[in-house]
Each structure stands twice: as C-alpha cells, then as structure tokens.
C-alpha cells in the first residue's frame, strides 16, 4: 500500500504520472462522447451511460416517512442534470430498519406522494432533455446500523467481533430469528409491489455496505437456514428476488446492487479467501451469486459496490478527508479507485451482455470524464455512476455531454461532510460545500448535537 495523499493533480498528465509512480493503471480516454451512447436494456433504453447512484438524503417527513420538499428538490436536480438512470436511495421496509428517524419508507398511506415524486422526476428529465429516464428504487433494512429514533438499535444477523465492537454489543446480544427473517421477506415483497405501483421501473434489494441483506451473505457462523453454507447465506436475497420477479409483470424488473467484498476476516466477511483470519479478496462466491441472480430474474442491468462505509469507508468511497474522529486511510485513494474498477471489470466480464454500473470515481474530480470514458472504451464497464458527484454537481452530466469537461470549481472535493451529516443523525443530507445555503446549516445542526453528546 502506498501512503495516503490528498488530491493535488490539476492536469490530466499529473494523474497519469501519479498512477505510473504508484505502479497502477486505469484506462483514460479523451473520447468522452462515448458516455452519451444510448444503452439498450431490452424493453428499456437509457439515453446515456450516466447513472445517479443511490444516495440517502434522510430528509423524509418523520411523521409518515414520505418524501419531503427537499427530497423532491434532490431528485429534480438529478433529473435535470441529465443522467439516464436514477437509482433512488435506500428506503426501508419497516420503521425498526431505519438508519435515521427521517429515512424514507413507501407505505400504502404515502403512496400518492411517491407517485408524485416519480412522475415529477421523470417530467423534469423530459422537460429539460426530451428523454425518458429509467428509475430504480433500493429496498433496504439498516440491520446492524439501525437508528430508528436516532439511537443505535442494531438488528444483527450474526456476530462479527470487529463490527460488534463498532455498534457496542457483544456475543450476548440476540440475533434476529429465522421466523422474523421469514416475515421480513414478506415485508420486502410487499414494499416492492408498492414501489411498482408508485411508478418505478425497477427494484433492488440493498445487499451492499454491511446493511441487513449484505450482512446475511457473511453469516458463516449463524445457525439455521439463513447461515453457514453458501446456499443458506444467499437464501434471503435469492428467495426475495425470485418471489418478486415472479410477481412482476413485464413493465417492471428486478435488479441488484450486490456487494462484491465485505472485508472482515474469514469467517465473517464476503468475497474473502476461505482461510481463518484472511480478508484477502476472493471473488468466487460474489461472482457466482451475481451470475445466478441475473439468470434467475432476467436482470437487465447490474450494480455493485464494496466495503462497509461505516467501518473502513475509504474502500467504498475513496476520499480526501475522513469524517471526524476517523483515521486517515492506510492507502492512496488511487489504490482504492483501481481496486473498485478492477472488480467491476471482472464482474462485467462474467456478466457479459448485461450492463454493469460502477461508482467510487469521485476523488478524481474533473478527471472523472476521462477515466469514465477510458473504462467504457476498453470494455471494463458499461454504465458510469456518480454518488457524491450527483449531489455536489448534479449538472456535471450536462457539462460532460455538452463540452466533454467538468468545471473543477463545481466538483465534489470528497471532504466527507455529507457522510458526517449522516453520522451525526440530526441534519438532512446534501452537499454543504456546493449547495451550502441549504446544507451548511444541516451540517452545523448535526455537529452541534454531536458536541453536546460529547461525540464531535
Ligand atoms: C451520504 C451518502 C449516502 C449514501 N447512500 C447510499 C444509499 O442509500 N445506498 C447505496 O447503495 N449507497 C449509498 N451511498 C454510496 C454511494 O452510492 C456510492 O457508492 C459512493 O458514494 C461511492 O461513489 P462516488 O465516488 O461516486 O461517491 C451513499 C454515499 C454517501 C456519501
Ligand atoms: S459534502 Fe459535497 S463536496 Fe464533500 S464529499 Fe459530500 S458531496 Fe462531496
């Protein structure tokens, strides 16, 4: 691993030299027009290769968990920005699974608000671009990281000593039972059906970032039908996927954002070598599961991520600054970017004809379009996702499509302040740096509350 460094690469040749000096390689191309290609998803067409990756805004109405005016604003900005696919953020299937009191839920009672959100988001894209976007929603449960009333209320699938310490529980903390998991499958299915009624084209079960369904994949030490063998650990996602795919008509699809690597030492991780204590990457199971999911549900596209953002976040989203109290990453951000993209290349190779979406390119700032174009041109990946970039610079897609460049003054600076808002629980998430009028006060509210609790 090379030493951590902040971004100081004003020119594209600086990036090329930095990669060379680290012995790393990433494809780079000036042919950014390739990013404007239409992408065929069978019945659906994407007007370009850009996707907005799911980004929790925790700005729902706490009374009924419905989207608020700020939620509408976020999605309108994404749609006007130009991305062909908007992957809506994690919405949870029950109040106990919220990561924050204002996390969104789709319920029978608030379905009309969701219908309006999907309609208005589509309409904003039509009005600005004259194109139809594809919409997907991520169905989730926060599991270990649940904070339904703002305080930790972990729902554990298995005991992982490292992550148990992170949520301040020990081996005596009860695991969620198989019976409850069976009932939760029904809740996931019910919410998927509501999401289809709300107008989403696709749904996805969030199986990334150490949340509930991601953690299931790691549950080697759990007893019963949801733990131990590959078959059991993948059961929840596999069965939910099959059930919802069977119940959907041809106007809706199921897809996945699957974790390819949860880097806890074996037997607590996923995508790690099956040797006691090893957290070395081994993609055998993740690739096998990705192929099975795609085939079983006829998925038109696939999304992935890696790592636990709440524990070793530099793996999920290489950055310049950690959130308060977190040590600097043990590696150069470019090493993290290359790891993420190489996994995407292997996954795209295995899934062949199915478009795979990448992320985690935010640290590259205004060099993002050239690396994105290189990845596509050299066949590493098909779809280009932005997470933090979408909230910092929602019209970056417009700038790239029209000029082939990004404005460095508008780029995300990977400062982690949006993640800080999330960690502090109190504020609503957006970009305090590039959208400061609204989100600086949200950051400050969270920081003040953390100081009061002695957590800042
Ligand atoms: C504040 C914040 C909220 C996020 N919310 C979600 C989410 O709801 N679901 C998800 O799968 N990933 C979520 N992510 C991860 C992003 O989708 C993305 O994978 C990550 O930020 C790395 O990509 P980037 O470099 O383009 O930001 C979130 C990230 C941040 C910083
Ligand atoms: S707060 Fe804004 S600039 Fe900082 S990481 Fe988040 S999106 Fe990027």
Coordinates of C-alpha atoms in Angstrom, one line a residue, residues 154-441:
X154 CA -28.8 -2.9 16.0
X155 CA -30.6 -5.8 14.3
X156 CA -28.0 -8.5 14.0
X157 CA -27.8 -11.4 11.5
X158 CA -24.6 -12.7 13.0
X159 CA -21.9 -11.8 15.4
X160 CA -18.8 -10.2 13.8
X161 CA -16.4 -9.3 16.6
X162 CA -15.0 -6.3 14.7
X163 CA -18.4 -4.9 13.7
X164 CA -20.0 -5.8 17.1
X165 CA -17.4 -3.5 18.7
X166 CA -18.4 -0.8 16.3
X167 CA -22.0 -0.9 17.4
X168 CA -21.1 -1.5 21.1
X169 CA -22.6 -5.0 21.5
X170 CA -21.1 -8.3 22.5
X171 CA -21.9 -12.0 21.9
X172 CA -24.8 -11.9 24.3
X173 CA -26.8 -9.6 22.1
X174 CA -29.6 -11.6 20.5
X175 CA -29.6 -12.4 16.8
X176 CA -32.8 -11.9 14.7
X177 CA -34.6 -15.2 14.5
X178 CA -35.3 -17.2 11.3
X179 CA -39.0 -16.7 11.9
X180 CA -38.6 -13.0 11.9
X181 CA -36.5 -13.2 8.7
X182 CA -39.2 -15.2 7.0
X183 CA -41.7 -12.4 8.0
X184 CA -39.2 -9.8 6.7
X185 CA -39.1 -11.5 3.4
X186 CA -42.9 -10.8 3.1
X187 CA -42.3 -7.2 4.1
X188 CA -39.7 -6.8 1.4
X189 CA -42.0 -8.2 -1.2
X190 CA -44.9 -6.0 -0.1
X191 CA -42.8 -2.9 -0.4
X192 CA -41.5 -3.9 -3.9
X193 CA -45.1 -4.2 -5.0
X194 CA -45.9 -0.7 -3.7
X195 CA -42.7 0.6 -5.4
X196 CA -44.0 -0.8 -8.7
X197 CA -47.4 0.9 -8.1
X198 CA -45.5 4.2 -7.3
X199 CA -44.2 4.0 -10.9
X200 CA -40.6 2.8 -10.5
X201 CA -39.3 0.7 -13.4
X202 CA -37.1 -1.5 -11.3
X203 CA -36.5 -2.5 -7.7
X204 CA -33.3 -3.7 -6.0
X205 CA -32.7 -5.3 -2.6
X206 CA -29.8 -3.4 -1.0
X207 CA -27.1 -6.0 -0.5
X208 CA -24.2 -3.7 0.0
X209 CA -22.3 -1.8 2.6
X210 CA -22.8 -4.2 5.5
X211 CA -26.5 -3.4 5.9
X212 CA -29.0 -6.2 6.6
X213 CA -29.1 -8.2 3.4
X214 CA -25.3 -7.6 2.8
X215 CA -24.6 -8.9 6.3
X216 CA -26.5 -12.1 5.5
X217 CA -24.0 -13.0 2.9
X218 CA -21.3 -13.1 5.6
X219 CA -23.2 -15.2 8.1
X220 CA -21.0 -18.2 8.2
X221 CA -21.3 -18.6 11.9
X222 CA -25.1 -18.3 12.1
X223 CA -27.1 -21.5 12.6
X224 CA -30.3 -22.4 10.8
X225 CA -31.5 -21.8 7.3
X226 CA -30.0 -18.3 6.8
X227 CA -26.5 -19.1 7.9
X228 CA -23.5 -21.3 7.3
X229 CA -23.4 -22.6 3.7
X230 CA -23.4 -20.5 0.5
X231 CA -26.9 -21.7 -0.1
X232 CA -28.1 -20.5 3.3
X233 CA -26.2 -17.2 3.3
X234 CA -27.6 -16.2 -0.1
X235 CA -31.1 -17.5 0.7
X236 CA -32.8 -14.3 1.7
X237 CA -31.7 -12.2 -1.4
X238 CA -32.2 -15.2 -3.7
X239 CA -35.7 -16.0 -2.5
X240 CA -36.8 -12.4 -2.3
X241 CA -35.5 -11.8 -5.9
X242 CA -37.3 -14.9 -7.2
X243 CA -40.5 -14.1 -5.5
X244 CA -40.7 -10.5 -6.7
X245 CA -39.5 -11.4 -10.3
X246 CA -42.4 -14.0 -10.4
X247 CA -44.9 -11.4 -9.3
X248 CA -43.9 -8.6 -11.6
X249 CA -45.5 -8.0 -15.0
X250 CA -43.3 -7.1 -18.0
X251 CA -43.4 -3.4 -17.1
X252 CA -41.1 -3.9 -14.1
X253 CA -37.8 -5.6 -13.4
X254 CA -35.7 -6.7 -10.5
X255 CA -32.0 -5.9 -10.3
X256 CA -29.3 -5.9 -7.7
X257 CA -26.6 -3.7 -6.1
X258 CA -24.5 -6.5 -4.8
X259 CA -21.5 -6.2 -2.5
X260 CA -18.5 -7.9 -4.0
X261 CA -16.3 -7.6 -1.0
X262 CA -17.1 -7.2 2.8
X263 CA -13.5 -7.2 4.1
X264 CA -13.9 -8.8 7.5
X265 CA -11.5 -11.6 8.2
X266 CA -12.9 -15.1 7.3
X267 CA -15.4 -16.4 8.6
X268 CA -17.0 -13.0 8.9
X269 CA -16.7 -11.4 5.5
X270 CA -17.8 -12.0 1.9
X271 CA -15.6 -12.2 -1.1
X272 CA -12.7 -13.1 1.2
X273 CA -10.4 -16.1 0.9
X274 CA -11.9 -19.0 2.9
X275 CA -8.9 -19.3 5.3
X276 CA -9.3 -18.4 9.0
X277 CA -8.4 -14.8 9.5
X278 CA -8.0 -13.9 5.9
X279 CA -9.5 -10.8 4.4
X280 CA -7.8 -11.3 1.1
X281 CA -10.1 -10.7 -1.9
X282 CA -11.6 -13.8 -3.4
X283 CA -14.4 -13.1 -5.8
X284 CA -15.5 -16.8 -6.3
X285 CA -18.8 -16.5 -4.3
X286 CA -19.8 -12.9 -5.3
X287 CA -19.3 -13.7 -9.0
X288 CA -21.2 -17.0 -8.7
X289 CA -24.1 -15.2 -6.9
X290 CA -24.1 -12.3 -9.4
X291 CA -24.5 -14.7 -12.3
X292 CA -27.2 -16.7 -10.5
X293 CA -29.2 -13.5 -9.7
X294 CA -29.0 -12.2 -13.2
X295 CA -30.1 -15.5 -14.7
X296 CA -32.8 -16.3 -12.2
X297 CA -34.6 -12.9 -12.5
X298 CA -33.6 -12.0 -16.1
X299 CA -32.0 -8.8 -14.8
X300 CA -31.4 -6.1 -17.5
X301 CA -28.5 -4.5 -15.6
X302 CA -26.4 -4.9 -12.5
X303 CA -24.8 -2.7 -9.9
X304 CA -22.2 -3.4 -7.3
X305 CA -20.1 -1.8 -4.5
X306 CA -17.6 -2.9 -1.9
X307 CA -16.8 -2.3 1.8
X308 CA -18.5 -1.0 4.9
X309 CA -18.9 2.8 4.7
X310 CA -19.3 2.9 8.5
X311 CA -16.1 0.9 9.0
X312 CA -13.2 1.4 6.6
X313 CA -15.2 3.8 4.4
X314 CA -12.2 4.5 2.2
X315 CA -12.8 1.2 0.5
X316 CA -16.4 2.2 -0.6
X317 CA -15.6 5.8 -1.4
X318 CA -12.0 6.9 -1.7
X319 CA -11.8 10.4 -0.2
X320 CA -9.6 13.4 0.7
X321 CA -10.9 13.8 4.3
X322 CA -12.4 11.3 6.7
X323 CA -15.3 12.1 8.9
X324 CA -14.5 13.4 12.4
X325 CA -12.6 11.0 14.6
X326 CA -11.7 8.6 11.8
X327 CA -8.1 7.9 11.0
X328 CA -6.6 8.7 7.6
X329 CA -6.9 5.8 5.2
X330 CA -3.9 3.4 5.1
X331 CA -3.7 3.6 1.3
X332 CA -3.5 6.1 -1.6
X333 CA -7.0 6.9 -2.8
X334 CA -6.0 5.8 -6.3
X335 CA -5.3 2.3 -5.0
X336 CA -8.9 2.3 -3.8
X337 CA -10.2 3.5 -7.1
X338 CA -8.3 1.0 -9.1
X339 CA -9.4 -1.9 -6.7
X340 CA -13.1 -0.8 -7.2
X341 CA -12.7 -0.6 -11.0
X342 CA -10.8 -3.8 -11.4
X343 CA -13.6 -5.7 -9.5
X344 CA -16.1 -4.0 -11.9
X345 CA -14.0 -5.2 -14.9
X346 CA -14.1 -8.8 -13.7
X347 CA -17.8 -8.6 -12.9
X348 CA -18.6 -7.1 -16.3
X349 CA -16.6 -9.9 -17.9
X350 CA -18.6 -12.5 -16.1
X351 CA -22.0 -10.9 -16.8
X352 CA -21.0 -10.3 -20.4
X353 CA -24.0 -8.9 -22.2
X354 CA -25.6 -7.3 -19.1
X355 CA -24.6 -3.7 -18.5
X356 CA -22.8 -3.3 -15.1
X357 CA -22.6 0.1 -13.3
X358 CA -19.6 1.4 -11.5
X359 CA -19.1 4.1 -8.8
X360 CA -16.4 5.4 -6.5
X361 CA -14.7 7.7 -9.0
X362 CA -15.5 10.9 -7.1
X363 CA -11.9 11.5 -5.9
X364 CA -10.8 12.1 -9.5
X365 CA -12.7 15.4 -9.6
X366 CA -12.5 16.9 -13.1
X367 CA -10.6 13.9 -14.5
X368 CA -13.7 11.8 -13.9
X369 CA -15.0 12.0 -17.5
X370 CA -11.7 10.8 -19.0
X371 CA -11.4 7.8 -16.7
X372 CA -15.1 7.0 -17.2
X373 CA -14.6 7.2 -21.0
X374 CA -11.5 5.0 -20.7
X375 CA -13.3 2.4 -18.7
X376 CA -16.1 2.2 -21.2
X377 CA -13.9 2.3 -24.3
X378 CA -11.7 -0.5 -23.0
X379 CA -14.7 -2.6 -22.0
X380 CA -14.1 -2.5 -18.3
X381 CA -17.7 -1.3 -17.6
X382 CA -20.9 -0.2 -19.4
X383 CA -22.5 2.3 -17.0
X384 CA -21.0 5.2 -15.1
X385 CA -22.3 6.0 -11.7
X386 CA -21.9 9.1 -9.5
X387 CA -22.8 9.2 -5.9
X388 CA -21.3 12.2 -4.1
X389 CA -20.8 13.9 -7.5
X390 CA -24.5 13.8 -8.1
X391 CA -25.3 15.9 -5.0
X392 CA -22.3 18.2 -5.3
X393 CA -22.6 18.8 -9.1
X394 CA -25.9 17.5 -10.4
X395 CA -25.4 19.1 -13.8
X396 CA -21.9 17.5 -14.3
X397 CA -23.6 15.1 -16.8
X398 CA -24.8 18.1 -18.8
X399 CA -21.4 19.7 -18.8
X400 CA -19.7 16.4 -19.8
X401 CA -22.2 15.7 -22.6
X402 CA -22.1 19.2 -24.0
X403 CA -18.4 20.1 -23.5
X404 CA -16.6 16.9 -22.6
X405 CA -15.3 18.5 -19.5
X406 CA -16.2 19.3 -15.8
X407 CA -15.8 22.6 -14.0
X408 CA -13.2 22.0 -11.3
X409 CA -14.9 24.7 -9.1
X410 CA -18.1 22.7 -9.1
X411 CA -16.7 19.2 -8.4
X412 CA -17.1 17.2 -5.3
X413 CA -13.9 17.6 -3.2
X414 CA -14.5 14.3 -1.3
X415 CA -14.5 16.0 2.0
X416 CA -16.9 13.6 3.7
X417 CA -19.1 16.3 5.1
X418 CA -22.2 14.7 3.6
X419 CA -21.2 11.5 5.4
X420 CA -20.6 13.5 8.5
X421 CA -24.2 14.7 8.4
X422 CA -25.3 11.1 8.1
X423 CA -23.2 10.0 11.0
X424 CA -24.4 12.9 13.2
X425 CA -28.0 11.7 12.5
X426 CA -29.6 15.2 13.1
X427 CA -29.3 17.0 9.7
X428 CA -30.6 16.3 6.3
X429 CA -28.1 15.1 3.7
X430 CA -26.8 17.2 0.8
X431 CA -23.6 18.9 -0.1
X432 CA -22.6 21.7 2.4
X433 CA -19.7 22.7 0.1
X434 CA -21.5 23.2 -3.2
X435 CA -25.1 23.6 -2.0
X436 CA -24.2 25.5 1.2
X437 CA -27.3 27.7 1.6
X438 CA -29.4 24.7 2.4
X439 CA -26.9 22.1 3.7
X440 CA -24.3 24.1 5.8
X441 CA -27.0 24.6 8.5

